[in-house]
Tab-separated table of C-alpha atoms in Angstrom:
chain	number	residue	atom	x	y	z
A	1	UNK	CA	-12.148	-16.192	96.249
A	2	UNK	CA	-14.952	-17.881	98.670
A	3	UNK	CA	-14.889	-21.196	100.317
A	4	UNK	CA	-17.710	-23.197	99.800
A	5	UNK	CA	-18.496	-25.921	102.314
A	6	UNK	CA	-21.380	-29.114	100.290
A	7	UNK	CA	-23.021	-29.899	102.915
A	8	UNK	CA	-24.358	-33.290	101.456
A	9	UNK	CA	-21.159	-34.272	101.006
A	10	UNK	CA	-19.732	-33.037	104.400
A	11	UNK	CA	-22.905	-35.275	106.232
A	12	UNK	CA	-22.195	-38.033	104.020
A	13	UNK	CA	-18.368	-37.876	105.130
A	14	UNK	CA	-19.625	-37.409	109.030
A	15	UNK	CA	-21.948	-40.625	108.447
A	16	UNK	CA	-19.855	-43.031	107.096
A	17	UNK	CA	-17.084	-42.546	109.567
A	18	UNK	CA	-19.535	-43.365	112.028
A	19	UNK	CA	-21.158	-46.946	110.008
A	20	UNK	CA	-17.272	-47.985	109.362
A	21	UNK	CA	-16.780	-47.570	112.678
A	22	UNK	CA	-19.569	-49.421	113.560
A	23	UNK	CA	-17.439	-52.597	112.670
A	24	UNK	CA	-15.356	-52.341	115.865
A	25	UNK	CA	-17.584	-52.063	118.995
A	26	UNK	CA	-14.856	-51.277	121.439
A	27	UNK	CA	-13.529	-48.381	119.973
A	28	UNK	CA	-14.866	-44.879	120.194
A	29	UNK	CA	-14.489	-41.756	117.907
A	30	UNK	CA	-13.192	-38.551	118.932
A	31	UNK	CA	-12.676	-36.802	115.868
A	32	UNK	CA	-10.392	-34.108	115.286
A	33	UNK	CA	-11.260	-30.266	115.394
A	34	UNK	CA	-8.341	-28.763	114.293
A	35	UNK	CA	-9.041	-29.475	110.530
A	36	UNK	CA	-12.946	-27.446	111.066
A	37	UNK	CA	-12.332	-25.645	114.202
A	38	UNK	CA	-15.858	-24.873	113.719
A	39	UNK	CA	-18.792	-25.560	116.394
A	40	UNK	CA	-21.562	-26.526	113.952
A	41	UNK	CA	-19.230	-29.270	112.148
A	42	UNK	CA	-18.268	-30.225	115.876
A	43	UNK	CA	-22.148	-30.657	116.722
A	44	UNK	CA	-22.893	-32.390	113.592
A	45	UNK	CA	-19.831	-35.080	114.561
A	46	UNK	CA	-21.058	-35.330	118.344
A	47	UNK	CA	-24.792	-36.247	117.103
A	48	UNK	CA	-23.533	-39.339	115.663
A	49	UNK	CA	-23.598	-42.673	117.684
A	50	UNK	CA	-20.374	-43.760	119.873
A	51	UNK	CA	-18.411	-40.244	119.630
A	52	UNK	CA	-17.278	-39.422	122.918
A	53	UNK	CA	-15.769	-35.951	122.839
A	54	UNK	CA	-13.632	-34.220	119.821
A	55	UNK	CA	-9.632	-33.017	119.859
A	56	UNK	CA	-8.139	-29.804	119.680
A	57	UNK	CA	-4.323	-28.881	119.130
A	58	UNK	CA	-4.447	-25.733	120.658
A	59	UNK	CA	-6.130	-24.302	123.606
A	60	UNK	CA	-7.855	-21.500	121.464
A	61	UNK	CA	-9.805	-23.965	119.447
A	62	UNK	CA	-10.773	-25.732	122.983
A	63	UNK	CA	-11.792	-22.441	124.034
A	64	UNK	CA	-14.012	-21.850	120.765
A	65	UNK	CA	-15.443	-25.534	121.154
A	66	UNK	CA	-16.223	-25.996	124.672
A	67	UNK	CA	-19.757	-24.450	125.475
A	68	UNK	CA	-20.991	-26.983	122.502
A	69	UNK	CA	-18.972	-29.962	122.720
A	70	UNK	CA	-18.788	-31.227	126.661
A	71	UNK	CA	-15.792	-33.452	126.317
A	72	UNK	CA	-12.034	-32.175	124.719
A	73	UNK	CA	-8.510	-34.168	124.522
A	74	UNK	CA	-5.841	-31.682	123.870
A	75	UNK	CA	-3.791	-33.184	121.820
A	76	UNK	CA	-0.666	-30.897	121.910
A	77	UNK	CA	1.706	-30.530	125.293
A	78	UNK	CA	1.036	-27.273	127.137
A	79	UNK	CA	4.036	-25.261	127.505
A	80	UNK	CA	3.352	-21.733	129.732
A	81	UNK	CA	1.072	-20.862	132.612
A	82	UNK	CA	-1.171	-18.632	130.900
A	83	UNK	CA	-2.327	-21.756	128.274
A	84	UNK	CA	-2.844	-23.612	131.417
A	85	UNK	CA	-5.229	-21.638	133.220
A	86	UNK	CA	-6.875	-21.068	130.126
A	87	UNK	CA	-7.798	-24.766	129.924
A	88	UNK	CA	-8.611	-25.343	133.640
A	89	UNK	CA	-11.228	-22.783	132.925
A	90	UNK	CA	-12.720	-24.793	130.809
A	91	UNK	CA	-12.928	-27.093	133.159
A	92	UNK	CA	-14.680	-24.987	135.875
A	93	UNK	CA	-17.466	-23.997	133.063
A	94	UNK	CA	-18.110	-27.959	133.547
A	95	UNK	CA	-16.449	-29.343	130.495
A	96	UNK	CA	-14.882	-32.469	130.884
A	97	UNK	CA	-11.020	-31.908	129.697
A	98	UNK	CA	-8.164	-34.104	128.663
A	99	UNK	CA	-4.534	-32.958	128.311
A	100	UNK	CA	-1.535	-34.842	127.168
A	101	UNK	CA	1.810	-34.445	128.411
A	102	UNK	CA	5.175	-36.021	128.055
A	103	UNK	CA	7.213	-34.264	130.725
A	104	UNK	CA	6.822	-33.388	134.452
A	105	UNK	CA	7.416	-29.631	134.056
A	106	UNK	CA	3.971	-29.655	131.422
A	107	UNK	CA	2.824	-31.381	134.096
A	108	UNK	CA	3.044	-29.078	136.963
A	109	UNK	CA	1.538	-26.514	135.009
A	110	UNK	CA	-1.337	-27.952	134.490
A	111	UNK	CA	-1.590	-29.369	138.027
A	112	UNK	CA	-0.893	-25.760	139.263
A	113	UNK	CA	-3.806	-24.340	136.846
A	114	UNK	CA	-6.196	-26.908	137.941
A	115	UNK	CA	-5.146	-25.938	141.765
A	116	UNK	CA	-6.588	-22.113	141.234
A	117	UNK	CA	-9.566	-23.032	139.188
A	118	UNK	CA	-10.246	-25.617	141.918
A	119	UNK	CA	-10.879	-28.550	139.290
A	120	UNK	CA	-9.425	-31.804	138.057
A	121	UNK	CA	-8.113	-32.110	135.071
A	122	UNK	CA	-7.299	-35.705	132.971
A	123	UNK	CA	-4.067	-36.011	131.450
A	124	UNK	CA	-3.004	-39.111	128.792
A	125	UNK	CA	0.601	-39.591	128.540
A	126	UNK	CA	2.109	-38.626	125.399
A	127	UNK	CA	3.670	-41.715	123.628
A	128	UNK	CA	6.058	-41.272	120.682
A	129	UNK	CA	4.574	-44.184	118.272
A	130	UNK	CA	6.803	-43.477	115.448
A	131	UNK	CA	6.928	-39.675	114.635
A	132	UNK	CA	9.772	-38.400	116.641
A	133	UNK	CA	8.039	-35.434	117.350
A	134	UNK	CA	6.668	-35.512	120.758
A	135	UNK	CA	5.881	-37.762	123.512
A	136	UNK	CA	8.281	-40.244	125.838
A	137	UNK	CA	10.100	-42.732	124.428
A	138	UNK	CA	9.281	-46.585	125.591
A	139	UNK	CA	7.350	-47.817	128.846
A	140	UNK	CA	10.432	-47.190	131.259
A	141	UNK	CA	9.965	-43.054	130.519
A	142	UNK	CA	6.060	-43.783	130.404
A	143	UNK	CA	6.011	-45.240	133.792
A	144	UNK	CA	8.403	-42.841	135.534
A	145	UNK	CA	5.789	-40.108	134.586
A	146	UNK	CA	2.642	-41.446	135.426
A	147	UNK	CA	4.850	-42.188	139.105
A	148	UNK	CA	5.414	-38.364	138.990
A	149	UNK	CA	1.490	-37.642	137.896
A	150	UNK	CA	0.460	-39.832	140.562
A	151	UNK	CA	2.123	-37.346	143.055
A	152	UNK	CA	-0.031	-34.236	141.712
A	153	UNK	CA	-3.574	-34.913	143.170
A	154	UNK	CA	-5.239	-31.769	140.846
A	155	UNK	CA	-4.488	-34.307	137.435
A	156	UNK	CA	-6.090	-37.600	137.226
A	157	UNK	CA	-3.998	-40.190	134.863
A	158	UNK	CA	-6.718	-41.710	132.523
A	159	UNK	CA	-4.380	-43.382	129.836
A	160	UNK	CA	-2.299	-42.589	126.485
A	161	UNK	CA	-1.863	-41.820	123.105
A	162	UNK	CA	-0.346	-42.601	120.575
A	163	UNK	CA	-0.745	-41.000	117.223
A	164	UNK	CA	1.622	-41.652	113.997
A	165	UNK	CA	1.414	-38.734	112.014
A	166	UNK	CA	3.297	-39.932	109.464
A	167	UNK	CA	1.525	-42.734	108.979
A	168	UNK	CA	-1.218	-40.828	107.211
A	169	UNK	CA	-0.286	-40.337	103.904
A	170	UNK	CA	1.870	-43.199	103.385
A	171	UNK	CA	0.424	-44.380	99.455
A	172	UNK	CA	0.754	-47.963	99.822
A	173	UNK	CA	-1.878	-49.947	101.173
A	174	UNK	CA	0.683	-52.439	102.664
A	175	UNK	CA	3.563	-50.330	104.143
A	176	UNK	CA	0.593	-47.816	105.123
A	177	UNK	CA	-0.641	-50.916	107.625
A	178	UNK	CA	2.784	-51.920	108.505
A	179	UNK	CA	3.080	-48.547	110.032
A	180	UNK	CA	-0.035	-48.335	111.578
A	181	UNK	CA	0.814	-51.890	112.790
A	182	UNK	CA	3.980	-51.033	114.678
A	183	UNK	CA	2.485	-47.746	116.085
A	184	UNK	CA	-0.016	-49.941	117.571
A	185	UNK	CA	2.897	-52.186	118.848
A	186	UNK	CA	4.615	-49.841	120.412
A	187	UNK	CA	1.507	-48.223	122.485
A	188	UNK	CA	0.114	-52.095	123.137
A	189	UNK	CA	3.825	-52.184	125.010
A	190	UNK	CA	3.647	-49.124	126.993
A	191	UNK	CA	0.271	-50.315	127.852
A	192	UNK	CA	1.009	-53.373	129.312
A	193	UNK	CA	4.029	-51.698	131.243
A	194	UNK	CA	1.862	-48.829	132.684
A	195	UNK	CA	-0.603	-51.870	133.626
A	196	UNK	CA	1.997	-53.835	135.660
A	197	UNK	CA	2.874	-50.795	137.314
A	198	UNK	CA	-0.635	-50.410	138.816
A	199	UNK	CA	-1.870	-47.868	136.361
A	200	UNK	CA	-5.013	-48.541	134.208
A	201	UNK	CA	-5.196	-47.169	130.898
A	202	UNK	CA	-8.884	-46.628	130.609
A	203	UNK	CA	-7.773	-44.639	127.466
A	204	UNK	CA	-5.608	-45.319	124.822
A	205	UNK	CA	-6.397	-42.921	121.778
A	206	UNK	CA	-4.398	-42.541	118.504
A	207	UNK	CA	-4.960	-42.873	114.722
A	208	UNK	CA	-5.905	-40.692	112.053
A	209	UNK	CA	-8.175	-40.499	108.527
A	210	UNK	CA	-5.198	-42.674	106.829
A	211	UNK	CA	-5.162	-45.577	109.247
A	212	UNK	CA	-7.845	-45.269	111.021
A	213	UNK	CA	-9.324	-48.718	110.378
A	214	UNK	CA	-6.058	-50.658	110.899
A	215	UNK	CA	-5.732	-48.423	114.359
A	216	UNK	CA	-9.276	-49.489	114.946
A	217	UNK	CA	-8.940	-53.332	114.121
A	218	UNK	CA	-5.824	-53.055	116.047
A	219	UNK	CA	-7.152	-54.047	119.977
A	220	UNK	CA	-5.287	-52.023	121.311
A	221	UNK	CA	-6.894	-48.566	120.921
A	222	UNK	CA	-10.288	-47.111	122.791
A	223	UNK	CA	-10.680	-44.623	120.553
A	224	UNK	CA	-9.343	-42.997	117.241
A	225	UNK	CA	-8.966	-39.224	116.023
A	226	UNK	CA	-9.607	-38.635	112.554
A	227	UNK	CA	-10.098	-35.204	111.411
A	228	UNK	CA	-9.517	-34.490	107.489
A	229	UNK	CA	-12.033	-37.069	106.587
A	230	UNK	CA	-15.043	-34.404	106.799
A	231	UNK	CA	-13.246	-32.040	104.089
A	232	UNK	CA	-12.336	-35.662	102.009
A	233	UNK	CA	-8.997	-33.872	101.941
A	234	UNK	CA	-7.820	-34.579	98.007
A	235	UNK	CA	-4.509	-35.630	99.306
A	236	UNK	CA	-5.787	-39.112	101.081
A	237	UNK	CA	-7.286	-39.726	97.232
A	238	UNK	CA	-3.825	-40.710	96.524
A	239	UNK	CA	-3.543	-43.649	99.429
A	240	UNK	CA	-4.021	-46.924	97.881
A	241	UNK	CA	-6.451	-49.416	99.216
A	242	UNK	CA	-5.650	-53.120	99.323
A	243	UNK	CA	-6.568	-53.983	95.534
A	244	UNK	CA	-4.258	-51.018	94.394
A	245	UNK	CA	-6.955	-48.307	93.965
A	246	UNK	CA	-7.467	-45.008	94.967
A	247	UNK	CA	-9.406	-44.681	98.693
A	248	UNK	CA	-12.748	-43.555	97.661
A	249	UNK	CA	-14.221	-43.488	100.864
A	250	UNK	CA	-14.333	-39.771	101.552
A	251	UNK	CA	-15.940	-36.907	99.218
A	252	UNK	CA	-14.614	-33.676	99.117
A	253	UNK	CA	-16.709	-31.340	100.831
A	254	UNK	CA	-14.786	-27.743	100.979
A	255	UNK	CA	-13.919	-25.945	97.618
A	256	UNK	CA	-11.996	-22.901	97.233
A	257	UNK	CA	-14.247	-21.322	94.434
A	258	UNK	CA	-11.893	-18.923	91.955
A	259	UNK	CA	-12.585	-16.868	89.543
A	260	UNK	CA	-10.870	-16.859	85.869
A	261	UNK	CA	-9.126	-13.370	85.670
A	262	UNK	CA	-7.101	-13.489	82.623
A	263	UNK	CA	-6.767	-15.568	79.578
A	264	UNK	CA	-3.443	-16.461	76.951
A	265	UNK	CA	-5.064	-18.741	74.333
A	266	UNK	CA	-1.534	-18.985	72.559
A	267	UNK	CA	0.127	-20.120	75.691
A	268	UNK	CA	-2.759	-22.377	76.837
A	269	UNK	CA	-2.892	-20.331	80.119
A	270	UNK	CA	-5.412	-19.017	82.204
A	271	UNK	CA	-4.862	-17.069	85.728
A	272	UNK	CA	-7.224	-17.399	88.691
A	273	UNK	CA	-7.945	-14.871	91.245
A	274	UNK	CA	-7.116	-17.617	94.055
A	275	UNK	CA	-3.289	-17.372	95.135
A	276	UNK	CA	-0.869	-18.402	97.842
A	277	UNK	CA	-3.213	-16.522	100.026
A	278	UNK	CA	-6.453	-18.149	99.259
A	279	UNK	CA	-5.004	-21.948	99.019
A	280	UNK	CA	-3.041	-23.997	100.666
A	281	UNK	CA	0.463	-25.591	98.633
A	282	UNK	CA	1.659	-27.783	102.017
A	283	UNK	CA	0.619	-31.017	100.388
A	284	UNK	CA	1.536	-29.812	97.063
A	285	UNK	CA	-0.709	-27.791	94.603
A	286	UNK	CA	-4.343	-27.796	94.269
A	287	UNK	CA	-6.584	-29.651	91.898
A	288	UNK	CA	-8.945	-28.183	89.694
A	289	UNK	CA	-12.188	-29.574	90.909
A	290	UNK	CA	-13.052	-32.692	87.892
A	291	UNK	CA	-9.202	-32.610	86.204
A	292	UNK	CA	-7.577	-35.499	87.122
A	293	UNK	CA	-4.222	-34.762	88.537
A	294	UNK	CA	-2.424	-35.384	84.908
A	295	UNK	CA	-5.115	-32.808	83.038
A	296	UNK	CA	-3.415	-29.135	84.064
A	297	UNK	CA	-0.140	-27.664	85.392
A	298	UNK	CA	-1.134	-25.618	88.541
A	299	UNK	CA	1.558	-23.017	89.219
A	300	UNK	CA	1.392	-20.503	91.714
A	301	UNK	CA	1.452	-16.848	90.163
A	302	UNK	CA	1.705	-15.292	93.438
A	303	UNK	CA	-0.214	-14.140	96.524
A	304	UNK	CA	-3.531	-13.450	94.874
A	305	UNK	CA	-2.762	-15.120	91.735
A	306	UNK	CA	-2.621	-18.802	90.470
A	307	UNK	CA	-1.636	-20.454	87.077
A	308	UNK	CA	-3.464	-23.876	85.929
C-alpha cells in the first residue's frame, strides 16, 4: 500500500478555508498540524492571508514544525519536565510559542523550563467548553489560575481556549450549531470573568473543521483551529448542512492506494493488500474511493489484509 497525497485537491482545500474565512474579519486561522504533521503542508497553510501560526498536540510535532512555521499553540497540557524544556527551546531558537494549561503544577513546569532557557513563554488557559476532557471548569477555576500565572513572571497569560471536540462530527446541521453555540457560551463567560478580573484575553482560540464557521460567526473567538479539512477527511461528508445535504465543502486529498490481491467471483469478494495496518477503522471503515457508502461491505481481513 502507498499513500497518495492530490495536490490540487489539497491547495484547493488550503484555499477555500482561507476565502470562507474571509467572511469574518476578526478572526484568524491557526490551523491544526496534528492531522499533516508535515512542514510543506504547514508552509503551504502559513502562505495564505490572515493565518497567524499553526497547532500542535504534542511537543514532537512542535519540534518538527518550528524552524518553518514561527508561531505554535500547543494545544495539549504539558505534563513532565523533560516536555517542558523541550518547548522552551523552541522558544530560544526564536519561535514564538503558546502553551495551554489548566492546572498550576503544568504551570510551574513550564515557568521553570522557560527560567533555564532564559525565555518567555505564552500560555492560554485551558477551558472545558463541553468535552469533559481537559481544561478548568467555569470562570471561578479560570480566574484562580490566571491569579496563580500572574505570580510566575517566565509565562505571559495571553488568553484561552476553548475547543469542543465533540462537536465535530455531530450529523445534524442544527444540533451541530447548538453545540458549537453553547461552547461559544461558555468561553464568552469565562471571558468576561477573566476581563473583570483585570486580565485581557487578547486570545481566545477554539473550533474545529465541523464548526468552524458557527465558532467563527460566533464573536467571541480570535481565531479557530481546523485541521482535517486539508485531507477532506470522508467522515465530515456525513455532517449535514442547513438544507439537509451532505457538506461538500472539502475534497479529499489523501488516498490509501491498495492493490487487489485475491479474487472469489462466487462469493462476490475481493481482498486488498491494505489492512488494519495500512488504514485507519477509528471513524469506522474506509470507503472505496467513487462507491457510495451503500455500494460495498468493507471488512477488515486482518493486519495486511482488507475485505470490500
Amino acid at each position: 500500500p502507498a499513500l497518495v497525497l492530490e495536490l490540487d485537491a489539497l491547495e484547493a482545500n488550503i484555499r477555500r478555508m482561507t476565502e470562507t474565512l474571509g467572511g469574518f474579519p476578526d478572526v484568524a486561522l491557526r490551523p491544526h498540524a496534528k492531522s499533516h504533521k508535515t512542514v510543506e503542508v504547514a508552509m503551504l497553510q502559513m502562505h495564505q492571508p490572515r493565518t497567524v501560526g499553526v497547532c500542535c498536540q504534542k511537543v514532537a510535532e512542535a519540534v518538527a514544525m518550528a524552524d518553518a512555521v514561527g508561531d505554535i499553540l500547543l494545544t495539549n497540557e504539558i505534563a513532565t519536565p523533560a516536555k517542558a524544556r523541550r518547548l522552551a527551546a523552541l522558544a530560544r531558537r526564536g519561535c514564538s510559542v503558546t502553551a495551554v494549561v489548566d492546572s498550576l503544577q503544568s504551570a510551574e513546569l513550564l515557568a521553570a523550563a522557560a527560567r533555564t532557557e532564559g525565555v518567555r513563554l505564552g500560555v492560554l488557559v485551558d477551558v472545558n467548553v463541553g468535552q469533559d476532557r481537559c481544561g478548568v471548569d467555569g470562570p471561578q477555576e479560570a480566574v484562580a489560575l490566571a491569579r496563580g500565572l500572574a505570580e510566575l513572571p517566565e509565562l505571559h497569560f495571553r488568553g484561552i481556549q476553548g475547543y469542543q471536540g465533540l462537536a465535530q462530527h455531530i450529523r445534524n446541521h442544527s444540533e451541530r450549531s447548538a453545540a458549537a453555540a453553547a461552547a461559544a457560551a461558555r468561553a464568552r463567560e469565562v471571558v468576561s470573568a477573566l476581563e473583570a478580573a483585570g486580565f485581557q484575553c487578547e486570545v481566545v482560540t477554539g473550533g474545529g473543521t465541523g464548526t468552524y464557521e458557527f465558532d467563527a460567526a460566533s464573536g467571541v473567538f480570535t481565531e479557530v483551529q481546523p485541521g482535517s479539512y486539508v485531507f477532506g477527511d470522508v467522515d465530515y461528508s456525513r455532517n449535514l448542512d442547513a438544507e439537509g445535504d451532505p457538506v461538500s465543502a472539502w475534497r479529499q486529498s489523501l488516498f490509501v492506494a491498495a492493490t487487489v490481491v485475491s479474487r472469489n467471483t462466487a462469493a462476490r469478494r475481493v481482498v486488498l493488500d491494505a489492512g488494519l495496518k495500512a488504514v485507519s477503522y477509528d471513524s469506522g471503515p474506509p470507503l472505496v474511493r467513487g462507491w457510495p457508502d451503500s455500494a460495498a461491505r468493507i471488512e477488515s481481513g486482518g493486519g495486511g489484509h482488507t475485505n470490500p
